[in-house]
XYZ file of C-alpha atoms in Angstrom:
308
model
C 274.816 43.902 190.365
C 275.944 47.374 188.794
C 278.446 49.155 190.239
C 280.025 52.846 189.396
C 283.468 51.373 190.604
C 286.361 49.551 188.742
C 289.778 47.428 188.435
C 291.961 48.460 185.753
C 294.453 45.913 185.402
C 296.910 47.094 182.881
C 299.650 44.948 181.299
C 302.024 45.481 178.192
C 300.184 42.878 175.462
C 301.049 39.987 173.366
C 300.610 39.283 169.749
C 297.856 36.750 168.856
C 299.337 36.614 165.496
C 302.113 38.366 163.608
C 300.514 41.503 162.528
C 299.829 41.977 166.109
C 303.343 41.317 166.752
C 304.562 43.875 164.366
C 302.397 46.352 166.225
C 303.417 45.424 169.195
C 307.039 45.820 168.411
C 306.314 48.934 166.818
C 304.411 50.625 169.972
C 306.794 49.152 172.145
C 310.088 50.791 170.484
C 308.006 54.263 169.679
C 307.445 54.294 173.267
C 309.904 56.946 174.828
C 309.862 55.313 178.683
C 311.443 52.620 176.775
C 313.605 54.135 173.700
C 314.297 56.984 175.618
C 315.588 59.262 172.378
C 313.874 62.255 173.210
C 313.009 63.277 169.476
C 310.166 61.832 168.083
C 310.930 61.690 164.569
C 314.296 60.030 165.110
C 312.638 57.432 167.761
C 310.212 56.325 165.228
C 312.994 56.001 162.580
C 315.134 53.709 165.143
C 312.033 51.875 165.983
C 311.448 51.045 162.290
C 314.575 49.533 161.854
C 314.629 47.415 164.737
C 310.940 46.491 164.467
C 311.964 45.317 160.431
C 315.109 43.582 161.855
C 313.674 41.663 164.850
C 310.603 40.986 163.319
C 310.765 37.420 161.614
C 313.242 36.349 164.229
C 310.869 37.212 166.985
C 307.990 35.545 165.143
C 309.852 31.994 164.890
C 309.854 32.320 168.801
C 306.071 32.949 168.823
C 305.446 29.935 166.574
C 307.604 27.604 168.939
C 304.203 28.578 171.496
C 301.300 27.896 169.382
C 301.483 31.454 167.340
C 300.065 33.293 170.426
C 300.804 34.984 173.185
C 299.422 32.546 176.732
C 299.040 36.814 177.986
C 295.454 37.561 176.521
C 293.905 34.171 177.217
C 295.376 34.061 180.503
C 294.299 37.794 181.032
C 290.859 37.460 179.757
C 290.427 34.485 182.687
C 291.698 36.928 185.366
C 289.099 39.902 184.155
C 286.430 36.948 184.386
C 287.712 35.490 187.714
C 287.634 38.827 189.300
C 284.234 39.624 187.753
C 282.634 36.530 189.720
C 284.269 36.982 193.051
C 285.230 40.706 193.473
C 282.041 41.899 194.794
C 281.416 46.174 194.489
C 283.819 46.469 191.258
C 283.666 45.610 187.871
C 286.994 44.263 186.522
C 288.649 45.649 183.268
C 291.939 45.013 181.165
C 293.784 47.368 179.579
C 297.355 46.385 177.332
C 299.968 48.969 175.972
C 301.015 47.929 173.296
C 298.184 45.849 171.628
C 294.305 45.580 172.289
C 292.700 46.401 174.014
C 293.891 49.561 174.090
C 293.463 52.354 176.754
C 290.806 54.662 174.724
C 288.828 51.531 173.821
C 287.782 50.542 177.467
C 288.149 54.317 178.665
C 284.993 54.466 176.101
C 283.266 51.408 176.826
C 283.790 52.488 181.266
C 282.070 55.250 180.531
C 279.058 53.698 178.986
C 279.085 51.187 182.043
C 278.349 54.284 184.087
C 281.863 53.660 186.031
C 283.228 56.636 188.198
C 285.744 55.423 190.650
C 288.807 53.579 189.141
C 291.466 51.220 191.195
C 294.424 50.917 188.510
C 296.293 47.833 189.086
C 299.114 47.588 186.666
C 300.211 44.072 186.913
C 303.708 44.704 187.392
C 304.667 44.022 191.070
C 307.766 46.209 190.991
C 307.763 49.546 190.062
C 309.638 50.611 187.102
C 309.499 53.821 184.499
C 309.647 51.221 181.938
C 306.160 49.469 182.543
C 304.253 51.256 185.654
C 304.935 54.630 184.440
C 304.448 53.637 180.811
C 301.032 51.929 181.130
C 299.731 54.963 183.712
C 300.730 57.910 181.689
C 299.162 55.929 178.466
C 296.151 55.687 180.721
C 295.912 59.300 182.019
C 296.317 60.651 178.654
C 293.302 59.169 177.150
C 291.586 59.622 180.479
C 291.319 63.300 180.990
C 289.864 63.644 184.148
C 286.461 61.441 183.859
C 287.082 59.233 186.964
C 288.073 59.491 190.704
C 291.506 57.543 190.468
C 293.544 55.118 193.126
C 296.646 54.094 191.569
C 298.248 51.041 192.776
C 302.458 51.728 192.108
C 303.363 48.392 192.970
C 302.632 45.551 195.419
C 306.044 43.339 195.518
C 305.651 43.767 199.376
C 302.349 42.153 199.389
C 302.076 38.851 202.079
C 299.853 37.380 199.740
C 300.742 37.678 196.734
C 304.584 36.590 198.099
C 302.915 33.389 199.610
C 301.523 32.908 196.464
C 304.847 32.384 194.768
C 306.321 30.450 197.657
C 303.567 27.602 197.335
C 304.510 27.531 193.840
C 307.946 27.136 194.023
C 307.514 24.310 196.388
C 304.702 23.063 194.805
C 307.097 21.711 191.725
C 310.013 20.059 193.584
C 309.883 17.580 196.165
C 313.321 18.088 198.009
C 313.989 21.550 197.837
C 317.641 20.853 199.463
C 318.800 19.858 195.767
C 317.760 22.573 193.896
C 319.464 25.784 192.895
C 316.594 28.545 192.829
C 316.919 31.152 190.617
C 314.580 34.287 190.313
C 314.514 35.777 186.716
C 313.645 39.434 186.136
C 313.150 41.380 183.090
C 316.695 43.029 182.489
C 316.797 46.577 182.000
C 319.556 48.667 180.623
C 322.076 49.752 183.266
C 321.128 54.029 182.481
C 317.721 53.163 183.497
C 318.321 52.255 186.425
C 321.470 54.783 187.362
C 318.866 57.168 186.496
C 316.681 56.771 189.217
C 314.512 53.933 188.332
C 313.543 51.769 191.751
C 312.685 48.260 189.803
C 316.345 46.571 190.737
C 316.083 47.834 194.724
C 312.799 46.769 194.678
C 313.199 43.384 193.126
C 315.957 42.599 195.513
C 314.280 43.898 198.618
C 311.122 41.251 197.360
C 313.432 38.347 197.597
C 314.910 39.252 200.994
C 310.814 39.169 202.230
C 310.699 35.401 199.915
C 313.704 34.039 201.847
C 312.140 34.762 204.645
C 309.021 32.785 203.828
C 311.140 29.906 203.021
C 312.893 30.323 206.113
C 310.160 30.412 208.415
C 308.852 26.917 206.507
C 312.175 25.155 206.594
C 312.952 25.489 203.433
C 316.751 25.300 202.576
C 317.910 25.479 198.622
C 321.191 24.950 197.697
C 320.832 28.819 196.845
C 318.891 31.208 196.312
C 319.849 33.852 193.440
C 318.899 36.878 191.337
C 319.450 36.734 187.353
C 318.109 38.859 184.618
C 316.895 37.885 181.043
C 316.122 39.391 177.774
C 318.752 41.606 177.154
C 318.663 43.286 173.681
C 321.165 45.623 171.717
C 324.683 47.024 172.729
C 324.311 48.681 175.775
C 325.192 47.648 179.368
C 321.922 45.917 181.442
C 321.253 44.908 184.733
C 323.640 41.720 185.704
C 324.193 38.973 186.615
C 322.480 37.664 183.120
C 320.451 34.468 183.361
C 322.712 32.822 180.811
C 325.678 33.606 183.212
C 324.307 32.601 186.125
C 323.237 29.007 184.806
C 326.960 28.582 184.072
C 327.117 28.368 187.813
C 325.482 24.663 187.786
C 326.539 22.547 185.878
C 325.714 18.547 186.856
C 323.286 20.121 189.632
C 318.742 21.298 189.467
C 317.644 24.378 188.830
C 314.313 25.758 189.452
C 313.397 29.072 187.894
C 310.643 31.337 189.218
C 309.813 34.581 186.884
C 309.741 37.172 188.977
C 308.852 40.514 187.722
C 305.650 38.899 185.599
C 302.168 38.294 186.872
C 300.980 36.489 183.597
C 302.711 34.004 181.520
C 303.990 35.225 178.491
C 306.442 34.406 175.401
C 309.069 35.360 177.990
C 307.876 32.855 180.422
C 306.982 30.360 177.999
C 309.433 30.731 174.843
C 312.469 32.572 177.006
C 312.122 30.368 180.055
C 310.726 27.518 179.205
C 312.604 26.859 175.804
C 315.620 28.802 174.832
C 316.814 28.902 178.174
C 316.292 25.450 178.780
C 317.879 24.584 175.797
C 321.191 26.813 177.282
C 320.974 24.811 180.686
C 320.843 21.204 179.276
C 323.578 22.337 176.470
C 326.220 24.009 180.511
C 325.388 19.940 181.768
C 322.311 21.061 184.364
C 320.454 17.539 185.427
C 316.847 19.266 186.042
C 316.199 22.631 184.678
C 312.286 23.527 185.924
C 310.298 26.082 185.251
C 307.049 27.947 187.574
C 304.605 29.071 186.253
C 303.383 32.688 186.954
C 300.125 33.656 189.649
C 298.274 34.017 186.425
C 294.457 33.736 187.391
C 295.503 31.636 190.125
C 292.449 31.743 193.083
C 295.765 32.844 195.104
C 295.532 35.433 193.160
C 291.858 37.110 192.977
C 292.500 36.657 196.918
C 295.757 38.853 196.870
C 294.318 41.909 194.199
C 291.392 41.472 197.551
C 293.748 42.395 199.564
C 295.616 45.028 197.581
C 292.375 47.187 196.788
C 291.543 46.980 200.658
């Protein structure tokens, strides 16, 4: 059936190989939400370097995972999910940092005779780091051809929170002997002293997934917030994961990632392998790992709910 409306999901990107990586790492660091040096020329000169410094090192992470980023297969199967069962809209996916890129489906929306837009950046907690990032990389290529509804963030949503409940308890069978640990993207420290809502909001999400436990019966050992991938000298959001797994030592762990929607070489190289690799090295007896909502029908039904 045509329709003139659509769902923009947009997301950062992953490399599917390492040129892609490269670019990625180079959009990423030229990006001034996230190297926030307010001179151009001098950004891109600082992004160089660290691009040509990280850049084999980050590659032998993507080859422990198959070479690829999970986030554009995964992402593709969402776009195609939502495409079958969200009736009146036709589904899109937009990345910042590698294809496909913003002026690429801008084009091809126009051609498919869209006018009304939903933008669902897939980042349930707001942050000037992603959300604004991915919007203003939007609007800029944009300029004014669509009716827009922007979606800020959805961390709040009953849904989607269910959503990560069930998985959580779907991968342990007592949950009395487990340590659960929710791990965010870290930010710098500035960031957030500078306004930026992500760490207020990503506490104020697990208050509302305690709850949910709660109300189901469910008692962990405890229930914690850590923060992973921390890079360069400056001060970032704390309690690091790293530190907080020194907290169990001979006990389980079960680790849900919560500021991602897809899996991703942070989910699946970060999580899955280096960190595990820390926890067995501190003495922890089960380290597990959930996956994220990824195209989950959990999830179709909760982006249902958040375009109501």
């Amino acid at each position: 059936m045509q329709t003139n409306r659509a769902i923009v999901l947009l997301n950062m990107g992953g490399a599917r190989n390492k040129n892609e990586l490269k670019m990625f790492l180079t959009n990423m660091f030229n990006d001034e939400n996230i190297l926030t040096i307010k001179n151009s020329l001098i950004r891109k000169i600082v992004a160089s370097v660290i691009v040509n410094k990280r850049l084999d090192s980050a590659w032998e992470n993507y080859e422990k995972i198959g070479n690829s980023s999970p986030i554009n297969p995964l992402t593709e199967k969402l776009v195609e999910k939502c495409n079958e069962q969200i009736k009146d809209f036709k589904t899109y996916q937009i990345m910042r940092y590698t294809p496909p890129f913003a002026n690429e489906v801008i084009q091809k929306m126009k051609k498919d005779g869209i006018e009304e837009i939903i933008l669902l950046p897939l980042y349930p907690q707001y942050s000037t780091t992603t959300t604004k990032s991915s919007l203003e990389d939007f609007l800029k290529y944009e300029k004014n051809s669509f009716k827009i509804k922007v979606i800020y963030d959805f961390y709040k949503n009953d849904s989607f929170n269910n959503s990560i409940v069930n998985e959580i308890l779907r991968n342990i069978d007592d949950e009395t002997n487990y340590n659960l640990i929710f791990s965010a993207h870290g930010l710098p420290q500035k960031i957030v002293d500078n306004g930026d809502p992500y760490q207020r909001q990503m506490i104020e999400q697990i208050e509302l997934l305690k709850q949910k436990l709660e109300e189901k019966g469910k008692v962990f050992k405890s229930i914690n917030l850590a923060y992973q991938s921390k890079v360069g000298p400056l001060k970032w959001l704390e309690p690091s994961l790293e530190e907080m797994l020194k907290n169990f030592k001979d006990e389980n762990v079960i680790i849900y990632p919560l500021s991602f929607i897809v899996d991703n070489s942070e989910t699946d190289f970060e999580l899955d392998i280096e960190y595990r690799h820390i926890a067995q090295n501190l003495g922890i007896k089960d380290y597990k790992v959930c996956r994220c909502v990824n195209d989950s029908d959990e999830f179709i039904e909760t982006i249902k709910d958040i375009i109501k």
